[in-house]
Amino acid sequence: MAETAANPRERYRNQVRAEVKQLARERIAADGAAALSLNAIAKRMGMSGPALYRYFAGRDELITELIKDAYRSLADTLRDAAGTGADPRGLARALRAWALADPHRYFLIYGTPVPGYRAPADTTAISDEIMAVLLETGRAAGSPDPGRTAMAFWTRLHGVLSLELAGQFDGMDLDREALFEAEAAALP
Amino acid sequence: MAETAANPRERYRNQVRAEVKQLARERIAADGAAALSLNAIAKRMGMSGPALYRYFAGRDELITELIKDAYRSLADTLRDAAGTGADPRGLARALRAWALADPHRYFLIYGTPVPGYRAPADTTAISDEIMAVLLETGRAAGSPDPGRTAMAFWTRLHGVLSLELAGQFDGMDLDREALFEAEAAALP
DNA sequence: TGTACATCAGTGAACGCGCGTTCACTGATGTAC
DNA sequence: TGTACATCAGTGAACGCGCGTTCACTGATGTAC
């Protein structure tokens, strides 16, 4: 969020961009990423559709921005947790809290690929960063094989979390937090 | 596939329904479930759009059919594997083969929920059936806690598989099959 | 401090698109006598 | 075996919708002298 606005115009620009993204997040939370529409967002801001083209090159650029923001936010969350000396279980809790706070943001990163949409290259760097945090945390916790710990962290916790967020546990008599904790505790 | 057609008309009806579903699967494989369109399918069959309303009440019914078929197919696959005496690792291999054969079919069941779409009640019965097979297989393999084994089977293998199918491993130097096998071998 | 000019936000009309769905109708197919 | 009738598949026109995006234009805002 490096938005040190030089001139007032740029400051305003950044404000509007932020507002558009906020409304986009809300719309995605309501109807999913596939249903995201520039026109609908404009209408909700009391503007005409074409106005948004001053702020985003098009629909795809907006989605790309949201994905990058989500990645950035997750990476920061995990790095912060690691910074306070958390072990893998602590990181796992941070991950779950982040995901529950906004399930659609989680699916924006790890969900079913959006048809016809190609993820930007920038995200690769951030996902590498996330991997590095997992590796370092595994190493610090004395794991005999930090690489395996990191991969298991990723795949197993994504497994429980994504099923929970998708509502697959919905009619089941099941303690979701306990299930997640059990998986976090069983990491190699 | 109980399609013992009484009269010729019903036989024809079933054929057309099957063809529509086949084309729908192809379109989903190409562009994802959100992009499924009755008109597009009709065009590809050389018919007008409204014609399909003789066979399906609407778009939602078609999607529902596809989801039920997918569930049915997965349940049969796992039950067949269990029937040949497979242990959880064997079941895991059957699951992966089934998912790799048609990734979008897998996401139809376990992917990000389709916006505004509610899964039909029938699927609950089939997912219970799948759970029962997992439980029984865990029990037969001498698991001390079959319930935990079944849940770990579901969540962990979904974790690796869905990330693989979504292309999250794409730029990584990684043996996917070995990773999956390691998870299957580590089941409690 | 005041004016002239460049910059930029936002509008409204327009284009072409594809969607789901309803409806009145034609023509072929199967059925009953 | 032949005819009369009911059933059903498929058509084409139509409705209303919202989408992404381009374009020429107006009016406000900031900047340079």
CSV table of C-alpha atoms (C1' of nucleotides) in Angstrom, one decimal:
chain,number,residue,atom,x,y,z
A,1,MET,CA,0.0,0.0,0.0
A,2,ALA,CA,2.7,2.5,-1.0
A,3,GLU,CA,0.3,5.3,-1.8
A,4,THR,CA,2.3,8.4,-1.0
A,5,ALA,CA,0.4,10.6,-3.4
A,6,ALA,CA,2.5,13.4,-4.9
A,7,ASN,CA,-0.1,15.7,-6.4
A,8,PRO,CA,-3.8,15.9,-5.4
A,9,ARG,CA,-4.9,14.3,-8.7
A,10,GLU,CA,-2.9,11.2,-8.1
A,11,ARG,CA,-4.1,11.1,-4.6
A,12,TYR,CA,-7.7,11.1,-5.9
A,13,ARG,CA,-6.9,8.5,-8.5
A,14,ASN,CA,-5.6,6.2,-5.8
A,15,GLN,CA,-8.7,6.7,-3.7
A,16,VAL,CA,-11.0,5.9,-6.6
A,17,ARG,CA,-9.0,2.8,-7.6
A,18,ALA,CA,-9.2,1.6,-3.9
A,19,GLU,CA,-12.9,2.2,-3.9
A,20,VAL,CA,-13.4,0.2,-7.1
A,21,LYS,CA,-11.3,-2.6,-5.7
A,22,GLN,CA,-13.3,-2.6,-2.5
A,23,LEU,CA,-16.6,-2.9,-4.3
A,24,ALA,CA,-15.2,-5.5,-6.6
A,25,ARG,CA,-14.2,-7.6,-3.5
A,26,GLU,CA,-17.8,-7.2,-2.2
A,27,ARG,CA,-19.3,-8.3,-5.5
A,28,ILE,CA,-17.0,-11.3,-5.6
A,29,ALA,CA,-17.9,-12.2,-2.1
A,30,ALA,CA,-21.5,-12.1,-3.1
A,31,ASP,CA,-21.5,-13.8,-6.5
A,32,GLY,CA,-18.0,-15.2,-7.2
A,33,ALA,CA,-15.2,-14.0,-9.4
A,34,ALA,CA,-16.8,-15.1,-12.7
A,35,ALA,CA,-19.7,-12.7,-12.2
A,36,LEU,CA,-17.5,-9.6,-11.7
A,37,SER,CA,-18.6,-6.8,-13.9
A,38,LEU,CA,-17.2,-3.3,-14.4
A,39,ASN,CA,-20.5,-1.8,-15.3
A,40,ALA,CA,-22.1,-3.1,-12.2
A,41,ILE,CA,-19.4,-1.6,-10.0
A,42,ALA,CA,-19.6,1.7,-11.8
A,43,LYS,CA,-23.4,1.8,-11.2
A,44,ARG,CA,-22.9,1.1,-7.5
A,45,MET,CA,-20.4,4.0,-7.4
A,46,GLY,CA,-23.0,6.3,-9.0
A,47,MET,CA,-20.8,6.6,-12.2
A,48,SER,CA,-21.3,5.5,-15.7
A,49,GLY,CA,-19.6,2.3,-17.0
A,50,PRO,CA,-17.0,3.8,-19.2
A,51,ALA,CA,-15.7,6.1,-16.4
A,52,LEU,CA,-13.8,3.1,-14.9
A,53,TYR,CA,-11.7,2.8,-17.9
A,54,ARG,CA,-9.8,5.9,-16.6
A,55,TYR,CA,-8.7,3.7,-13.7
A,56,PHE,CA,-8.3,0.2,-15.1
A,57,ALA,CA,-7.5,-0.9,-18.6
A,58,GLY,CA,-10.3,-3.4,-18.4
A,59,ARG,CA,-11.9,-6.2,-16.5
A,60,ASP,CA,-8.9,-8.4,-16.6
A,61,GLU,CA,-6.6,-5.8,-15.1
A,62,LEU,CA,-9.0,-5.3,-12.2
A,63,ILE,CA,-9.1,-9.1,-11.5
A,64,THR,CA,-5.3,-9.2,-11.8
A,65,GLU,CA,-5.0,-6.4,-9.2
A,66,LEU,CA,-7.3,-8.2,-6.8
A,67,ILE,CA,-5.3,-11.4,-7.1
A,68,LYS,CA,-2.1,-9.7,-6.6
A,69,ASP,CA,-3.5,-7.9,-3.5
A,70,ALA,CA,-4.8,-11.2,-2.1
A,71,TYR,CA,-1.4,-12.8,-2.6
A,72,ARG,CA,0.4,-9.9,-1.0
A,73,SER,CA,-2.0,-9.9,1.9
A,74,LEU,CA,-1.5,-13.6,2.5
A,75,ALA,CA,2.3,-13.4,2.2
A,76,ASP,CA,2.4,-10.5,4.7
A,77,THR,CA,0.1,-12.4,7.1
A,78,LEU,CA,2.3,-15.4,7.1
A,79,ARG,CA,5.5,-13.5,7.4
A,80,ASP,CA,4.2,-11.5,10.3
A,81,ALA,CA,3.2,-14.7,12.1
A,82,ALA,CA,6.6,-16.2,11.4
A,83,GLY,CA,8.2,-12.9,12.7
A,84,THR,CA,6.6,-13.4,16.1
A,85,GLY,CA,8.3,-16.7,16.3
A,86,ALA,CA,5.4,-18.9,15.4
A,87,ASP,CA,6.0,-22.6,14.6
A,88,PRO,CA,4.2,-24.3,11.7
A,89,ARG,CA,1.1,-24.7,13.9
A,90,GLY,CA,1.0,-21.0,14.6
A,91,LEU,CA,1.3,-20.3,10.9
A,92,ALA,CA,-1.5,-22.7,10.2
A,93,ARG,CA,-3.8,-20.8,12.6
A,94,ALA,CA,-2.8,-17.5,10.9
A,95,LEU,CA,-3.6,-19.0,7.5
A,96,ARG,CA,-7.1,-20.3,8.6
A,97,ALA,CA,-8.0,-16.9,10.2
A,98,TRP,CA,-6.9,-15.1,7.0
A,99,ALA,CA,-9.0,-17.5,4.9
A,100,LEU,CA,-12.1,-17.4,7.1
A,101,ALA,CA,-12.0,-13.6,7.1
A,102,ASP,CA,-12.8,-13.6,3.4
A,103,PRO,CA,-13.3,-17.0,1.8
A,104,HIS,CA,-13.6,-15.6,-1.8
A,105,ARG,CA,-10.3,-14.0,-1.5
A,106,TYR,CA,-8.8,-17.4,-0.6
A,107,PHE,CA,-10.5,-18.9,-3.7
A,108,LEU,CA,-9.2,-16.1,-5.8
A,109,ILE,CA,-5.8,-17.5,-5.2
A,110,TYR,CA,-6.3,-21.2,-4.7
A,111,GLY,CA,-9.7,-21.9,-6.3
A,112,THR,CA,-10.8,-23.4,-9.6
A,113,PRO,CA,-8.9,-21.5,-12.3
A,114,VAL,CA,-11.1,-18.7,-13.8
A,115,PRO,CA,-11.9,-19.7,-17.4
A,116,GLY,CA,-9.8,-17.9,-20.0
A,117,TYR,CA,-7.9,-16.0,-17.4
A,118,ARG,CA,-4.1,-16.2,-17.1
A,119,ALA,CA,-2.4,-15.3,-13.8
A,120,PRO,CA,0.2,-12.6,-14.1
A,121,ALA,CA,3.9,-13.4,-13.7
A,122,ASP,CA,4.2,-11.2,-10.6
A,123,THR,CA,2.3,-13.6,-8.5
A,124,THR,CA,4.9,-16.3,-8.9
A,125,ALA,CA,7.4,-14.2,-7.0
A,126,ILE,CA,4.9,-13.8,-4.1
A,127,SER,CA,4.1,-17.5,-4.0
A,128,ASP,CA,7.8,-18.2,-3.9
A,129,GLU,CA,8.0,-15.8,-1.0
A,130,ILE,CA,5.3,-17.7,0.8
A,131,MET,CA,7.1,-21.0,0.2
A,132,ALA,CA,10.3,-19.4,1.6
A,133,VAL,CA,8.5,-18.5,4.8
A,134,LEU,CA,7.1,-22.0,5.2
A,135,LEU,CA,10.5,-23.5,4.6
A,136,GLU,CA,12.2,-21.2,7.1
A,137,THR,CA,9.5,-21.9,9.7
A,138,GLY,CA,9.9,-25.7,9.3
A,139,ARG,CA,13.7,-25.3,9.6
A,140,ALA,CA,13.4,-23.2,12.7
A,141,ALA,CA,11.0,-25.7,14.3
A,142,GLY,CA,13.7,-28.4,13.8
A,143,SER,CA,12.0,-30.3,11.1
A,144,PRO,CA,14.2,-33.1,9.7
A,145,ASP,CA,12.9,-32.3,6.1
A,146,PRO,CA,11.8,-28.7,5.9
A,147,GLY,CA,10.9,-29.1,2.2
A,148,ARG,CA,8.5,-31.9,3.0
A,149,THR,CA,7.1,-30.0,5.9
A,150,ALA,CA,6.4,-27.0,3.7
A,151,MET,CA,4.7,-29.0,1.0
A,152,ALA,CA,2.6,-30.9,3.5
A,153,PHE,CA,1.7,-27.6,5.1
A,154,TRP,CA,0.5,-26.2,1.8
A,155,THR,CA,-1.4,-29.3,0.5
A,156,ARG,CA,-2.9,-30.6,3.6
A,157,LEU,CA,-4.1,-27.3,5.1
A,158,HIS,CA,-5.4,-26.3,1.7
A,159,GLY,CA,-7.3,-29.6,1.7
A,160,VAL,CA,-9.1,-29.1,4.9
A,161,LEU,CA,-9.6,-25.3,4.5
A,162,SER,CA,-10.9,-25.3,0.9
A,163,LEU,CA,-13.4,-28.1,1.7
A,164,GLU,CA,-14.6,-26.1,4.7
A,165,LEU,CA,-14.8,-22.8,2.8
A,166,ALA,CA,-16.6,-24.5,-0.1
A,167,GLY,CA,-19.3,-25.7,2.3
A,168,GLN,CA,-18.5,-29.4,1.8
A,169,PHE,CA,-18.7,-30.0,5.6
A,170,ASP,CA,-22.1,-28.3,5.8
A,171,GLY,CA,-24.5,-31.0,6.9
A,172,MET,CA,-21.9,-33.0,8.8
A,173,ASP,CA,-21.7,-33.1,12.5
A,174,LEU,CA,-18.1,-32.1,12.7
A,175,ASP,CA,-15.8,-29.7,14.7
A,176,ARG,CA,-14.1,-27.9,11.9
A,177,GLU,CA,-11.5,-26.1,14.1
A,178,ALA,CA,-10.6,-29.4,15.8
A,179,LEU,CA,-10.2,-31.1,12.4
A,180,PHE,CA,-8.0,-28.3,11.2
A,181,GLU,CA,-5.9,-28.3,14.4
A,182,ALA,CA,-5.5,-32.1,14.1
A,183,GLU,CA,-4.1,-31.7,10.6
A,184,ALA,CA,-1.8,-28.9,11.7
A,185,ALA,CA,-0.5,-31.0,14.6
A,186,ALA,CA,0.1,-34.0,12.3
A,187,LEU,CA,2.5,-32.2,10.0
A,188,PRO,CA,5.7,-34.1,9.4
B,1,MET,CA,-26.9,-45.7,-17.0
B,2,ALA,CA,-30.2,-47.6,-16.7
B,3,GLU,CA,-31.5,-46.6,-20.1
B,4,THR,CA,-33.7,-49.5,-21.1
B,5,ALA,CA,-35.8,-47.6,-23.4
B,6,ALA,CA,-39.4,-48.8,-23.7
B,7,ASN,CA,-40.6,-47.1,-26.8
B,8,PRO,CA,-38.5,-45.7,-29.6
B,9,ARG,CA,-39.3,-42.1,-28.7
B,10,GLU,CA,-38.0,-42.5,-25.3
B,11,ARG,CA,-34.9,-44.2,-26.7
B,12,TYR,CA,-34.3,-41.2,-28.9
B,13,ARG,CA,-34.9,-38.8,-26.1
B,14,ASN,CA,-32.3,-40.5,-24.0
B,15,GLN,CA,-29.8,-40.4,-26.9
B,16,VAL,CA,-30.2,-36.7,-27.3
B,17,ARG,CA,-30.0,-36.0,-23.6
B,18,ALA,CA,-26.8,-38.0,-23.6
B,19,GLU,CA,-25.4,-36.1,-26.5
B,20,VAL,CA,-26.2,-32.8,-24.9
B,21,LYS,CA,-24.5,-33.8,-21.7
B,22,GLN,CA,-21.4,-35.0,-23.6
B,23,LEU,CA,-21.1,-31.6,-25.4
B,24,ALA,CA,-21.7,-29.8,-22.1
B,25,ARG,CA,-18.8,-31.8,-20.5
B,26,GLU,CA,-16.6,-30.8,-23.4
B,27,ARG,CA,-17.6,-27.1,-23.1
B,28,ILE,CA,-16.9,-27.2,-19.4
B,29,ALA,CA,-13.6,-28.8,-20.0
B,30,ALA,CA,-12.7,-26.0,-22.4
B,31,ASP,CA,-14.1,-22.9,-20.6
B,32,GLY,CA,-15.2,-23.9,-17.1
B,33,ALA,CA,-18.7,-24.5,-15.6
B,34,ALA,CA,-19.6,-20.8,-15.3
B,35,ALA,CA,-19.4,-20.5,-19.1
B,36,LEU,CA,-21.8,-23.3,-19.8
B,37,SER,CA,-24.5,-22.1,-22.3
B,38,LEU,CA,-27.5,-24.0,-23.6
B,39,ASN,CA,-27.6,-21.9,-26.8
B,40,ALA,CA,-23.9,-22.7,-27.6
B,41,ILE,CA,-24.5,-26.5,-27.1
B,42,ALA,CA,-27.6,-26.4,-29.4
B,43,LYS,CA,-25.6,-24.6,-32.1
B,44,ARG,CA,-22.9,-27.2,-31.9
B,45,MET,CA,-25.6,-29.9,-32.3
B,46,GLY,CA,-27.0,-28.2,-35.4
B,47,MET,CA,-30.2,-27.3,-33.6
B,48,SER,CA,-31.8,-24.1,-32.5
B,49,GLY,CA,-31.5,-23.0,-28.9
B,50,PRO,CA,-35.1,-23.5,-27.8
B,51,ALA,CA,-35.0,-27.1,-28.9
B,52,LEU,CA,-33.1,-28.1,-25.9
B,53,TYR,CA,-35.9,-27.1,-23.6
B,54,ARG,CA,-37.6,-30.3,-24.7
B,55,TYR,CA,-34.9,-32.2,-22.9
B,56,PHE,CA,-33.9,-30.0,-20.0
B,57,ALA,CA,-36.0,-27.6,-18.0
B,58,GLY,CA,-33.2,-25.1,-18.2
B,59,ARG,CA,-29.5,-24.5,-17.7
B,60,ASP,CA,-29.6,-25.3,-14.0
B,61,GLU,CA,-31.1,-28.7,-14.5
B,62,LEU,CA,-28.4,-29.6,-17.0
B,63,ILE,CA,-25.7,-28.5,-14.6
B,64,THR,CA,-27.4,-30.5,-11.8
B,65,GLU,CA,-27.4,-33.6,-14.0
B,66,LEU,CA,-23.7,-33.2,-14.8
B,67,ILE,CA,-22.9,-32.9,-11.1
B,68,LYS,CA,-25.0,-36.0,-10.2
B,69,ASP,CA,-23.3,-38.0,-13.0
B,70,ALA,CA,-19.9,-36.9,-11.8
B,71,TYR,CA,-20.7,-37.9,-8.2
B,72,ARG,CA,-22.1,-41.2,-9.3
B,73,SER,CA,-19.1,-41.9,-11.5
B,74,LEU,CA,-16.7,-41.2,-8.6
B,75,ALA,CA,-18.6,-43.3,-6.1
B,76,ASP,CA,-18.7,-46.2,-8.6
B,77,THR,CA,-15.0,-45.9,-9.3
B,78,LEU,CA,-14.1,-46.0,-5.6
B,79,ARG,CA,-16.5,-48.8,-4.8
B,80,ASP,CA,-15.1,-50.8,-7.7
B,81,ALA,CA,-11.6,-50.3,-6.4
B,82,ALA,CA,-12.6,-51.3,-2.9
B,83,GLY,CA,-14.3,-54.3,-4.3
B,84,THR,CA,-11.1,-55.6,-5.7
B,85,GLY,CA,-9.7,-55.5,-2.2
B,86,ALA,CA,-7.7,-52.3,-2.5
B,87,ASP,CA,-6.4,-50.6,0.7
B,88,PRO,CA,-6.6,-46.8,1.2
B,89,ARG,CA,-3.5,-46.4,-1.0
B,90,GLY,CA,-5.2,-48.3,-3.8
B,91,LEU,CA,-8.3,-46.2,-3.4
B,92,ALA,CA,-6.1,-43.1,-3.6
B,93,ARG,CA,-4.6,-44.2,-6.9
B,94,ALA,CA,-8.1,-44.8,-8.3
B,95,LEU,CA,-9.2,-41.3,-7.1
B,96,ARG,CA,-6.2,-39.6,-8.8
B,97,ALA,CA,-6.7,-41.5,-12.0
B,98,TRP,CA,-10.4,-40.5,-12.0
B,99,ALA,CA,-9.5,-36.9,-11.4
B,100,LEU,CA,-6.8,-36.7,-14.0
B,101,ALA,CA,-9.0,-38.2,-16.6
B,102,ASP,CA,-11.2,-35.1,-16.5
B,103,PRO,CA,-10.1,-32.3,-14.2
B,104,HIS,CA,-13.2,-30.2,-14.7
B,105,ARG,CA,-15.4,-33.0,-13.7
B,106,TYR,CA,-13.5,-33.1,-10.4
B,107,PHE,CA,-13.9,-29.4,-9.9
B,108,LEU,CA,-17.6,-29.7,-10.7
B,109,ILE,CA,-17.9,-31.6,-7.4
B,110,TYR,CA,-15.1,-30.2,-5.2
B,111,GLY,CA,-14.3,-26.9,-6.8
B,112,THR,CA,-15.2,-23.4,-5.9
B,113,PRO,CA,-18.9,-23.3,-5.5
B,114,VAL,CA,-20.7,-22.0,-8.6
B,115,PRO,CA,-22.2,-18.5,-7.9
B,116,GLY,CA,-25.9,-18.7,-7.2
B,117,TYR,CA,-26.1,-22.4,-7.7
B,118,ARG,CA,-27.4,-24.7,-5.0
B,119,ALA,CA,-26.4,-28.4,-5.1
B,120,PRO,CA,-29.4,-30.8,-5.2
B,121,ALA,CA,-30.2,-33.0,-2.2
B,122,ASP,CA,-29.5,-36.2,-4.1
B,123,THR,CA,-25.8,-35.6,-4.1
B,124,THR,CA,-25.7,-35.8,-0.3
B,125,ALA,CA,-26.7,-39.5,-0.5
B,126,ILE,CA,-23.9,-40.2,-2.9
B,127,SER,CA,-21.3,-38.3,-0.9
B,128,ASP,CA,-22.5,-40.4,2.1
B,129,GLU,CA,-21.9,-43.5,0.0
B,130,ILE,CA,-18.4,-42.3,-0.8
B,131,MET,CA,-17.7,-41.7,2.9
B,132,ALA,CA,-19.0,-45.2,3.7
B,133,VAL,CA,-16.6,-46.8,1.2
B,134,LEU,CA,-13.7,-44.8,2.8
B,135,LEU,CA,-14.7,-45.9,6.3
B,136,GLU,CA,-15.0,-49.5,5.3
B,137,THR,CA,-11.7,-49.5,3.5
B,138,GLY,CA,-10.0,-48.0,6.5
B,139,ARG,CA,-11.5,-50.6,8.8
B,140,ALA,CA,-10.5,-53.4,6.5
B,141,ALA,CA,-7.0,-52.1,6.4
B,142,GLY,CA,-6.9,-52.3,10.2
B,143,SER,CA,-6.9,-48.6,10.9
B,144,PRO,CA,-7.1,-47.9,14.6
B,145,ASP,CA,-9.5,-44.9,13.9
B,146,PRO,CA,-11.3,-45.4,10.6
B,147,GLY,CA,-13.1,-42.2,10.9
B,148,ARG,CA,-9.9,-40.2,11.1
B,149,THR,CA,-8.5,-42.2,8.3
B,150,ALA,CA,-11.5,-41.5,6.1
B,151,MET,CA,-11.4,-37.8,6.8
B,152,ALA,CA,-7.6,-37.5,6.2
B,153,PHE,CA,-8.1,-39.4,3.0
B,154,TRP,CA,-10.6,-36.9,1.8
B,155,THR,CA,-9.0,-33.7,2.9
B,156,ARG,CA,-5.3,-34.5,2.3
B,157,LEU,CA,-5.8,-36.1,-1.1
B,158,HIS,CA,-8.1,-33.3,-2.1
B,159,GLY,CA,-5.4,-30.9,-1.1
B,160,VAL,CA,-2.7,-32.3,-3.3
B,161,LEU,CA,-5.0,-33.2,-6.1
B,162,SER,CA,-6.8,-29.9,-6.4
B,163,LEU,CA,-3.6,-27.9,-6.3
B,164,GLU,CA,-2.2,-30.2,-9.0
B,165,LEU,CA,-5.3,-29.9,-11.2
B,166,ALA,CA,-5.5,-26.2,-10.8
B,167,GLY,CA,-2.0,-25.9,-12.1
B,168,GLN,CA,-0.5,-24.5,-8.9
B,169,PHE,CA,2.5,-26.8,-9.3
B,170,ASP,CA,3.1,-25.7,-12.8
B,171,GLY,CA,6.4,-23.9,-12.7
B,172,MET,CA,7.8,-26.1,-9.9
B,173,ASP,CA,10.3,-28.8,-10.3
B,174,LEU,CA,8.3,-31.5,-8.6
B,175,ASP,CA,7.3,-35.1,-9.1
B,176,ARG,CA,3.5,-34.9,-8.8
B,177,GLU,CA,2.9,-38.5,-8.7
B,178,ALA,CA,5.6,-39.1,-6.0
B,179,LEU,CA,4.1,-36.2,-3.9
B,180,PHE,CA,0.7,-37.8,-4.2
B,181,GLU,CA,2.0,-41.2,-3.3
B,182,ALA,CA,3.8,-39.8,-0.3
B,183,GLU,CA,0.5,-38.3,1.0
B,184,ALA,CA,-1.3,-41.5,0.4
B,185,ALA,CA,1.3,-43.5,2.2
B,186,ALA,CA,1.3,-41.1,5.2
B,187,LEU,CA,-2.4,-41.6,5.9
B,188,PRO,CA,-3.1,-42.3,9.6
C,1,DT,C1',-2.7,37.4,-7.2
C,2,DG,C1',-4.8,36.8,-11.7
C,3,DT,C1',-5.3,35.0,-16.0
C,4,DA,C1',-4.5,31.4,-20.1
C,5,DC,C1',-3.8,26.9,-21.1
C,6,DA,C1',-3.2,22.0,-20.6
C,7,DT,C1',-4.7,18.1,-18.3
C,8,DC,C1',-7.8,14.9,-16.9
C,9,DA,C1',-12.5,13.0,-14.9
C,10,DG,C1',-16.7,11.7,-16.3
C,11,DT,C1',-20.8,11.5,-19.6
C,12,DG,C1',-24.0,9.5,-23.0
C,13,DA,C1',-24.6,7.4,-27.2
C,14,DA,C1',-23.4,3.6,-29.7
C,15,DC,C1',-21.7,-1.1,-31.4
C,16,DG,C1',-22.0,-5.9,-31.4
C,17,DC,C1',-22.4,-9.7,-28.7
C,18,DG,C1',-24.6,-13.8,-26.4
C,19,DC,C1',-27.4,-15.2,-23.0
C,20,DG,C1',-32.0,-17.7,-21.0
C,21,DT,C1',-36.5,-18.2,-21.9
C,22,DT,C1',-41.4,-18.0,-23.9
C,23,DC,C1',-44.6,-18.8,-27.6
C,24,DA,C1',-47.2,-19.9,-31.7
C,25,DC,C1',-46.5,-22.8,-35.2
C,26,DT,C1',-45.0,-26.8,-38.7
C,27,DG,C1',-44.0,-31.2,-39.8
C,28,DA,C1',-42.8,-35.8,-38.7
C,29,DT,C1',-43.5,-40.0,-36.0
C,30,DG,C1',-45.9,-43.4,-33.5
C,31,DT,C1',-50.6,-45.5,-32.0
C,32,DA,C1',-55.3,-47.1,-32.1
C,33,DC,C1',-58.9,-48.8,-34.5
D,1,DT,C1',-52.9,-53.4,-43.9
D,2,DG,C1',-54.7,-48.8,-44.1
D,3,DT,C1',-56.3,-44.7,-42.4
D,4,DA,C1',-57.4,-40.9,-38.5
D,5,DC,C1',-55.7,-38.9,-34.8
D,6,DA,C1',-52.7,-37.6,-31.0
D,7,DT,C1',-48.2,-36.9,-29.6
D,8,DC,C1',-44.0,-34.8,-29.7
D,9,DA,C1',-39.5,-32.7,-31.9
D,10,DG,C1',-37.8,-28.8,-33.7
D,11,DT,C1',-38.2,-23.9,-35.8
D,12,DG,C1',-37.9,-18.9,-36.0
D,13,DA,C1',-39.3,-14.7,-34.1
D,14,DA,C1',-39.3,-12.2,-30.2
D,15,DC,C1',-38.4,-10.1,-25.4
D,16,DG,C1',-35.5,-8.1,-22.2
D,17,DC,C1',-31.2,-8.3,-20.2
D,18,DG,C1',-26.3,-7.1,-19.2
D,19,DC,C1',-21.9,-7.3,-20.8
D,20,DG,C1',-17.1,-5.1,-22.4
D,21,DT,C1',-15.5,-1.5,-24.9
D,22,DT,C1',-14.8,2.7,-28.1
D,23,DC,C1',-15.5,7.4,-29.1
D,24,DA,C1',-16.5,12.3,-29.3
D,25,DC,C1',-17.5,15.5,-26.2
D,26,DT,C1',-18.2,18.7,-21.8
D,27,DG,C1',-16.8,20.6,-17.7
D,28,DA,C1',-13.9,20.9,-13.8
D,29,DT,C1',-9.3,21.1,-11.8
D,30,DG,C1',-4.5,22.0,-11.4
D,31,DT,C1',-0.3,24.5,-13.4
D,32,DA,C1',2.7,28.0,-15.4
D,33,DC,C1',3.6,32.5,-16.3
